[in-house]
Amino acid sequence: MKILERFRKNPIEKLSLRELQEEEIRLRNRLERTKREINNIEREKKRLFQEGVGADVLKKKMLAQEIKSLDMEQKLKLRDFMTAQRQYTLVKNLIIVKRYEKELRKVGIWDKLTKVEPEQLENVLVKVNLDGKEFDEMVSSLNRVFEMEIAEFEATEDQTERELMEAWAKVESGEADTEEVLEKIKEKELSKEMEEF
């Protein structure tokens, strides 16, 4: 993670687009590898559970220990995945910002970016999604984040995560089907966009 360590020590101006793109590829590969590892652990846990069905108590105790060990390994992998995902978002947003550096200088956003402490800029760039946005949308997003209180922004993000968790729980419990939940999420997103517009 040499490039992110450099980002924390140096201003954004000293990072090269090429280095950022190489880091993006490295992080994407790390995410894919970790995701596969997590899925493999989940499959192994299911296999061990099925092996215990109808087995004697001693065998079940041994299998339970193996499953608990795999649970711990899976939690560590998930933590690694979440860290890599955060870093990947940061790098993707840095790439977008670097691509628009000339335009951002013209509208005055670049000055804001270079004057912010690296840790604060990192927090901002991890929380905002610039991918796929037009230049004006990107400037608007960056301005909004700089003007908002970070706590306010985090609360919005937490609410979205809570809503997703609730939606998954409804599908898993059989209260709603996937299509119904996805339609409700889409409707909420549309109404939020309409409010902002």
PDB file of C-alpha atoms in Angstrom:
ATOM      1  CA  MET A   1       0.000   0.000   0.000  1.00  0.00           C
ATOM      2  CA  LYS A   2       2.930   2.290  -0.725  1.00  0.00           C
ATOM      3  CA  ILE A   3       0.908   4.766  -2.760  1.00  0.00           C
ATOM      4  CA  LEU A   4      -1.625   5.342   0.016  1.00  0.00           C
ATOM      5  CA  GLU A   5       1.180   5.888   2.521  1.00  0.00           C
ATOM      6  CA  ARG A   6       2.647   8.444   0.118  1.00  0.00           C
ATOM      7  CA  PHE A   7      -0.768  10.078  -0.224  1.00  0.00           C
ATOM      8  CA  ARG A   8      -0.955  10.512   3.544  1.00  0.00           C
ATOM      9  CA  LYS A   9       2.476  12.200   3.586  1.00  0.00           C
ATOM     10  CA  ASN A  10       2.372  14.213   0.366  1.00  0.00           C
ATOM     11  CA  PRO A  11      -0.113  16.477  -1.288  1.00  0.00           C
ATOM     12  CA  ILE A  12      -2.388  15.079  -3.958  1.00  0.00           C
ATOM     13  CA  GLU A  13      -0.383  16.928  -6.611  1.00  0.00           C
ATOM     14  CA  LYS A  14       2.597  14.586  -6.264  1.00  0.00           C
ATOM     15  CA  LEU A  15       0.653  11.410  -7.031  1.00  0.00           C
ATOM     16  CA  SER A  16       0.858  10.284 -10.638  1.00  0.00           C
ATOM     17  CA  LEU A  17      -2.151   9.007 -12.535  1.00  0.00           C
ATOM     18  CA  ARG A  18      -0.177   5.958 -13.675  1.00  0.00           C
ATOM     19  CA  GLU A  19       0.731   4.967 -10.101  1.00  0.00           C
ATOM     20  CA  LEU A  20      -2.877   5.369  -9.030  1.00  0.00           C
ATOM     21  CA  GLN A  21      -4.093   3.180 -11.898  1.00  0.00           C
ATOM     22  CA  GLU A  22      -1.569   0.467 -10.982  1.00  0.00           C
ATOM     23  CA  GLU A  23      -2.772   0.606  -7.376  1.00  0.00           C
ATOM     24  CA  GLU A  24      -6.387   0.356  -8.557  1.00  0.00           C
ATOM     25  CA  ILE A  25      -5.595  -2.873 -10.435  1.00  0.00           C
ATOM     26  CA  ARG A  26      -3.716  -4.289  -7.449  1.00  0.00           C
ATOM     27  CA  LEU A  27      -6.605  -3.501  -5.098  1.00  0.00           C
ATOM     28  CA  ARG A  28      -9.224  -4.886  -7.503  1.00  0.00           C
ATOM     29  CA  ASN A  29      -7.256  -8.150  -7.674  1.00  0.00           C
ATOM     30  CA  ARG A  30      -6.983  -8.221  -3.878  1.00  0.00           C
ATOM     31  CA  LEU A  31     -10.749  -7.708  -3.559  1.00  0.00           C
ATOM     32  CA  GLU A  32     -11.516 -10.517  -6.016  1.00  0.00           C
ATOM     33  CA  ARG A  33      -9.080 -12.880  -4.313  1.00  0.00           C
ATOM     34  CA  THR A  34     -10.477 -12.102  -0.847  1.00  0.00           C
ATOM     35  CA  LYS A  35     -14.052 -12.519  -2.093  1.00  0.00           C
ATOM     36  CA  ARG A  36     -13.174 -15.972  -3.486  1.00  0.00           C
ATOM     37  CA  GLU A  37     -11.504 -16.931  -0.198  1.00  0.00           C
ATOM     38  CA  ILE A  38     -14.577 -15.843   1.796  1.00  0.00           C
ATOM     39  CA  ASN A  39     -16.863 -17.840  -0.522  1.00  0.00           C
ATOM     40  CA  ASN A  40     -14.611 -20.913  -0.213  1.00  0.00           C
ATOM     41  CA  ILE A  41     -14.720 -20.689   3.588  1.00  0.00           C
ATOM     42  CA  GLU A  42     -18.525 -20.419   3.468  1.00  0.00           C
ATOM     43  CA  ARG A  43     -18.739 -23.521   1.261  1.00  0.00           C
ATOM     44  CA  GLU A  44     -16.448 -25.415   3.631  1.00  0.00           C
ATOM     45  CA  LYS A  45     -18.578 -24.411   6.640  1.00  0.00           C
ATOM     46  CA  LYS A  46     -21.699 -25.689   4.867  1.00  0.00           C
ATOM     47  CA  ARG A  47     -19.937 -28.934   3.973  1.00  0.00           C
ATOM     48  CA  LEU A  48     -18.848 -29.439   7.582  1.00  0.00           C
ATOM     49  CA  PHE A  49     -22.348 -28.664   8.832  1.00  0.00           C
ATOM     50  CA  GLN A  50     -23.875 -31.215   6.462  1.00  0.00           C
ATOM     51  CA  GLU A  51     -21.282 -33.756   7.577  1.00  0.00           C
ATOM     52  CA  GLY A  52     -22.514 -33.336  11.143  1.00  0.00           C
ATOM     53  CA  VAL A  53     -26.127 -34.120  10.301  1.00  0.00           C
ATOM     54  CA  GLY A  54     -26.808 -37.531  11.828  1.00  0.00           C
ATOM     55  CA  ALA A  55     -23.263 -37.892  13.240  1.00  0.00           C
ATOM     56  CA  ASP A  56     -22.486 -38.879  16.828  1.00  0.00           C
ATOM     57  CA  VAL A  57     -21.893 -36.258  19.537  1.00  0.00           C
ATOM     58  CA  LEU A  58     -18.089 -36.521  19.444  1.00  0.00           C
ATOM     59  CA  LYS A  59     -18.008 -35.979  15.681  1.00  0.00           C
ATOM     60  CA  LYS A  60     -20.396 -33.004  16.028  1.00  0.00           C
ATOM     61  CA  LYS A  61     -18.162 -31.434  18.693  1.00  0.00           C
ATOM     62  CA  MET A  62     -15.120 -31.796  16.434  1.00  0.00           C
ATOM     63  CA  LEU A  63     -17.000 -30.336  13.485  1.00  0.00           C
ATOM     64  CA  ALA A  64     -18.298 -27.462  15.634  1.00  0.00           C
ATOM     65  CA  GLN A  65     -14.709 -26.538  16.536  1.00  0.00           C
ATOM     66  CA  GLU A  66     -13.709 -26.592  12.877  1.00  0.00           C
ATOM     67  CA  ILE A  67     -16.687 -24.415  11.946  1.00  0.00           C
ATOM     68  CA  LYS A  68     -15.864 -21.946  14.751  1.00  0.00           C
ATOM     69  CA  SER A  69     -12.286 -21.759  13.498  1.00  0.00           C
ATOM     70  CA  LEU A  70     -13.521 -21.116   9.963  1.00  0.00           C
ATOM     71  CA  ASP A  71     -15.890 -18.432  11.312  1.00  0.00           C
ATOM     72  CA  MET A  72     -12.953 -16.593  12.839  1.00  0.00           C
ATOM     73  CA  GLU A  73     -10.939 -16.885   9.629  1.00  0.00           C
ATOM     74  CA  GLN A  74     -13.929 -15.631   7.629  1.00  0.00           C
ATOM     75  CA  LYS A  75     -14.339 -12.602   9.917  1.00  0.00           C
ATOM     76  CA  LEU A  76     -10.677 -11.701   9.442  1.00  0.00           C
ATOM     77  CA  LYS A  77     -11.017 -12.059   5.667  1.00  0.00           C
ATOM     78  CA  LEU A  78     -14.140  -9.897   5.733  1.00  0.00           C
ATOM     79  CA  ARG A  79     -12.303  -7.203   7.686  1.00  0.00           C
ATOM     80  CA  ASP A  80      -9.505  -7.357   5.110  1.00  0.00           C
ATOM     81  CA  PHE A  81     -12.092  -7.096   2.327  1.00  0.00           C
ATOM     82  CA  MET A  82     -13.713  -4.023   3.905  1.00  0.00           C
ATOM     83  CA  THR A  83     -10.321  -2.318   4.293  1.00  0.00           C
ATOM     84  CA  ALA A  84      -9.417  -3.083   0.680  1.00  0.00           C
ATOM     85  CA  GLN A  85     -12.833  -1.845  -0.486  1.00  0.00           C
ATOM     86  CA  ARG A  86     -12.298   1.447   1.328  1.00  0.00           C
ATOM     87  CA  GLN A  87      -8.836   1.813  -0.205  1.00  0.00           C
ATOM     88  CA  TYR A  88     -10.169   0.907  -3.641  1.00  0.00           C
ATOM     89  CA  THR A  89     -12.857   3.606  -3.411  1.00  0.00           C
ATOM     90  CA  LEU A  90     -10.228   6.143  -2.365  1.00  0.00           C
ATOM     91  CA  VAL A  91      -7.914   5.239  -5.246  1.00  0.00           C
ATOM     92  CA  LYS A  92     -10.745   5.276  -7.816  1.00  0.00           C
ATOM     93  CA  ASN A  93     -11.815   8.716  -6.629  1.00  0.00           C
ATOM     94  CA  LEU A  94      -8.207   9.965  -6.649  1.00  0.00           C
ATOM     95  CA  ILE A  95      -7.899   8.791 -10.255  1.00  0.00           C
ATOM     96  CA  ILE A  96     -11.037  10.710 -11.204  1.00  0.00           C
ATOM     97  CA  VAL A  97      -9.832  13.819  -9.371  1.00  0.00           C
ATOM     98  CA  LYS A  98      -6.414  13.592 -11.065  1.00  0.00           C
ATOM     99  CA  ARG A  99      -8.029  13.209 -14.497  1.00  0.00           C
ATOM    100  CA  TYR A 100      -9.984  16.419 -13.914  1.00  0.00           C
ATOM    101  CA  GLU A 101      -7.126  18.281 -12.246  1.00  0.00           C
ATOM    102  CA  LYS A 102      -6.976  21.053 -14.886  1.00  0.00           C
ATOM    103  CA  GLU A 103     -10.747  21.666 -14.775  1.00  0.00           C
ATOM    104  CA  LEU A 104     -10.811  21.502 -10.968  1.00  0.00           C
ATOM    105  CA  ARG A 105      -8.119  24.184 -10.853  1.00  0.00           C
ATOM    106  CA  LYS A 106     -10.263  26.445 -13.039  1.00  0.00           C
ATOM    107  CA  VAL A 107     -13.312  26.193 -10.741  1.00  0.00           C
ATOM    108  CA  GLY A 108     -11.320  26.518  -7.498  1.00  0.00           C
ATOM    109  CA  ILE A 109     -11.936  23.034  -6.103  1.00  0.00           C
ATOM    110  CA  TRP A 110      -8.298  22.025  -6.521  1.00  0.00           C
ATOM    111  CA  ASP A 111      -7.245  24.640  -3.964  1.00  0.00           C
ATOM    112  CA  LYS A 112      -9.706  23.173  -1.468  1.00  0.00           C
ATOM    113  CA  LEU A 113      -8.355  19.675  -2.123  1.00  0.00           C
ATOM    114  CA  THR A 114      -4.719  20.674  -1.644  1.00  0.00           C
ATOM    115  CA  LYS A 115      -5.366  22.647   1.562  1.00  0.00           C
ATOM    116  CA  VAL A 116      -7.223  19.853   3.344  1.00  0.00           C
ATOM    117  CA  GLU A 117      -5.239  17.560   5.631  1.00  0.00           C
ATOM    118  CA  PRO A 118      -4.524  14.224   3.848  1.00  0.00           C
ATOM    119  CA  GLU A 119      -6.451  12.227   6.472  1.00  0.00           C
ATOM    120  CA  GLN A 120      -9.518  14.434   6.102  1.00  0.00           C
ATOM    121  CA  LEU A 121      -9.293  14.315   2.294  1.00  0.00           C
ATOM    122  CA  GLU A 122      -8.995  10.536   2.489  1.00  0.00           C
ATOM    123  CA  ASN A 123     -12.157  10.382   4.632  1.00  0.00           C
ATOM    124  CA  VAL A 124     -14.009  12.603   2.175  1.00  0.00           C
ATOM    125  CA  LEU A 125     -12.885  10.661  -0.895  1.00  0.00           C
ATOM    126  CA  VAL A 126     -13.814   7.337   0.676  1.00  0.00           C
ATOM    127  CA  LYS A 127     -17.354   8.514   1.443  1.00  0.00           C
ATOM    128  CA  VAL A 128     -18.246  10.126  -1.882  1.00  0.00           C
ATOM    129  CA  ASN A 129     -18.734   8.164  -5.103  1.00  0.00           C
ATOM    130  CA  LEU A 130     -17.348  10.065  -8.088  1.00  0.00           C
ATOM    131  CA  ASP A 131     -17.283   7.104 -10.447  1.00  0.00           C
ATOM    132  CA  GLY A 132     -19.429   7.583 -13.542  1.00  0.00           C
ATOM    133  CA  LYS A 133     -20.387  11.165 -12.714  1.00  0.00           C
ATOM    134  CA  GLU A 134     -20.164  14.044 -15.151  1.00  0.00           C
ATOM    135  CA  PHE A 135     -17.739  16.844 -14.252  1.00  0.00           C
ATOM    136  CA  ASP A 136     -20.477  19.144 -12.916  1.00  0.00           C
ATOM    137  CA  GLU A 137     -21.907  16.355 -10.746  1.00  0.00           C
ATOM    138  CA  MET A 138     -18.429  15.576  -9.437  1.00  0.00           C
ATOM    139  CA  VAL A 139     -17.761  19.225  -8.531  1.00  0.00           C
ATOM    140  CA  SER A 140     -21.159  19.405  -6.865  1.00  0.00           C
ATOM    141  CA  SER A 141     -20.465  16.232  -4.865  1.00  0.00           C
ATOM    142  CA  LEU A 142     -17.065  17.477  -3.736  1.00  0.00           C
ATOM    143  CA  ASN A 143     -18.462  20.886  -2.780  1.00  0.00           C
ATOM    144  CA  ARG A 144     -21.316  19.314  -0.872  1.00  0.00           C
ATOM    145  CA  VAL A 145     -18.939  17.111   1.093  1.00  0.00           C
ATOM    146  CA  PHE A 146     -16.664  20.019   1.929  1.00  0.00           C
ATOM    147  CA  GLU A 147     -19.627  22.093   3.066  1.00  0.00           C
ATOM    148  CA  MET A 148     -21.336  19.332   5.069  1.00  0.00           C
ATOM    149  CA  GLU A 149     -20.364  18.232   8.499  1.00  0.00           C
ATOM    150  CA  ILE A 150     -18.611  14.872   8.207  1.00  0.00           C
ATOM    151  CA  ALA A 151     -20.862  13.448  10.922  1.00  0.00           C
ATOM    152  CA  GLU A 152     -23.912  14.406   8.881  1.00  0.00           C
ATOM    153  CA  PHE A 153     -22.465  12.632   5.866  1.00  0.00           C
ATOM    154  CA  GLU A 154     -21.655   9.507   7.870  1.00  0.00           C
ATOM    155  CA  ALA A 155     -25.211   9.418   9.231  1.00  0.00           C
ATOM    156  CA  THR A 156     -26.567   9.370   5.667  1.00  0.00           C
ATOM    157  CA  GLU A 157     -24.226   6.537   4.760  1.00  0.00           C
ATOM    158  CA  ASP A 158     -25.176   4.594   7.894  1.00  0.00           C
ATOM    159  CA  GLN A 159     -28.886   5.001   7.088  1.00  0.00           C
ATOM    160  CA  THR A 160     -28.376   3.540   3.610  1.00  0.00           C
ATOM    161  CA  GLU A 161     -26.517   0.577   5.078  1.00  0.00           C
ATOM    162  CA  ARG A 162     -29.263   0.049   7.680  1.00  0.00           C
ATOM    163  CA  GLU A 163     -31.943   0.104   4.985  1.00  0.00           C
ATOM    164  CA  LEU A 164     -30.057  -2.476   2.935  1.00  0.00           C
ATOM    165  CA  MET A 165     -29.605  -4.730   5.959  1.00  0.00           C
ATOM    166  CA  GLU A 166     -33.332  -4.495   6.729  1.00  0.00           C
ATOM    167  CA  ALA A 167     -34.190  -5.288   3.106  1.00  0.00           C
ATOM    168  CA  TRP A 168     -31.956  -8.372   3.122  1.00  0.00           C
ATOM    169  CA  ALA A 169     -33.507  -9.508   6.405  1.00  0.00           C
ATOM    170  CA  LYS A 170     -37.011  -9.229   4.911  1.00  0.00           C
ATOM    171  CA  VAL A 171     -36.021 -11.325   1.898  1.00  0.00           C
ATOM    172  CA  GLU A 172     -34.241 -13.909   4.060  1.00  0.00           C
ATOM    173  CA  SER A 173     -37.202 -14.236   6.453  1.00  0.00           C
ATOM    174  CA  GLY A 174     -39.652 -14.591   3.583  1.00  0.00           C
ATOM    175  CA  GLU A 175     -41.525 -11.350   4.370  1.00  0.00           C
ATOM    176  CA  ALA A 176     -40.777 -10.046   0.880  1.00  0.00           C
ATOM    177  CA  ASP A 177     -39.291 -11.319  -2.345  1.00  0.00           C
ATOM    178  CA  THR A 178     -36.161  -9.922  -3.940  1.00  0.00           C
ATOM    179  CA  GLU A 179     -37.948  -8.159  -6.794  1.00  0.00           C
ATOM    180  CA  GLU A 180     -40.309  -6.377  -4.378  1.00  0.00           C
ATOM    181  CA  VAL A 181     -37.436  -5.181  -2.172  1.00  0.00           C
ATOM    182  CA  LEU A 182     -35.354  -4.032  -5.140  1.00  0.00           C
ATOM    183  CA  GLU A 183     -38.342  -2.078  -6.479  1.00  0.00           C
ATOM    184  CA  LYS A 184     -38.801  -0.319  -3.106  1.00  0.00           C
ATOM    185  CA  ILE A 185     -35.083   0.565  -2.968  1.00  0.00           C
ATOM    186  CA  LYS A 186     -35.252   1.944  -6.496  1.00  0.00           C
ATOM    187  CA  GLU A 187     -38.316   4.029  -5.583  1.00  0.00           C
ATOM    188  CA  LYS A 188     -36.529   5.453  -2.513  1.00  0.00           C
ATOM    189  CA  GLU A 189     -33.490   6.371  -4.599  1.00  0.00           C
ATOM    190  CA  LEU A 190     -35.693   8.084  -7.170  1.00  0.00           C
ATOM    191  CA  SER A 191     -37.537  10.083  -4.516  1.00  0.00           C
ATOM    192  CA  LYS A 192     -34.203  11.141  -2.940  1.00  0.00           C
ATOM    193  CA  GLU A 193     -32.946  12.275  -6.341  1.00  0.00           C
ATOM    194  CA  MET A 194     -36.154  14.208  -6.938  1.00  0.00           C
ATOM    195  CA  GLU A 195     -35.793  15.949  -3.558  1.00  0.00           C
ATOM    196  CA  GLU A 196     -32.200  16.949  -4.384  1.00  0.00           C
ATOM    197  CA  PHE A 197     -33.226  18.149  -7.841  1.00  0.00           C
TER     198      PHE A 197
END
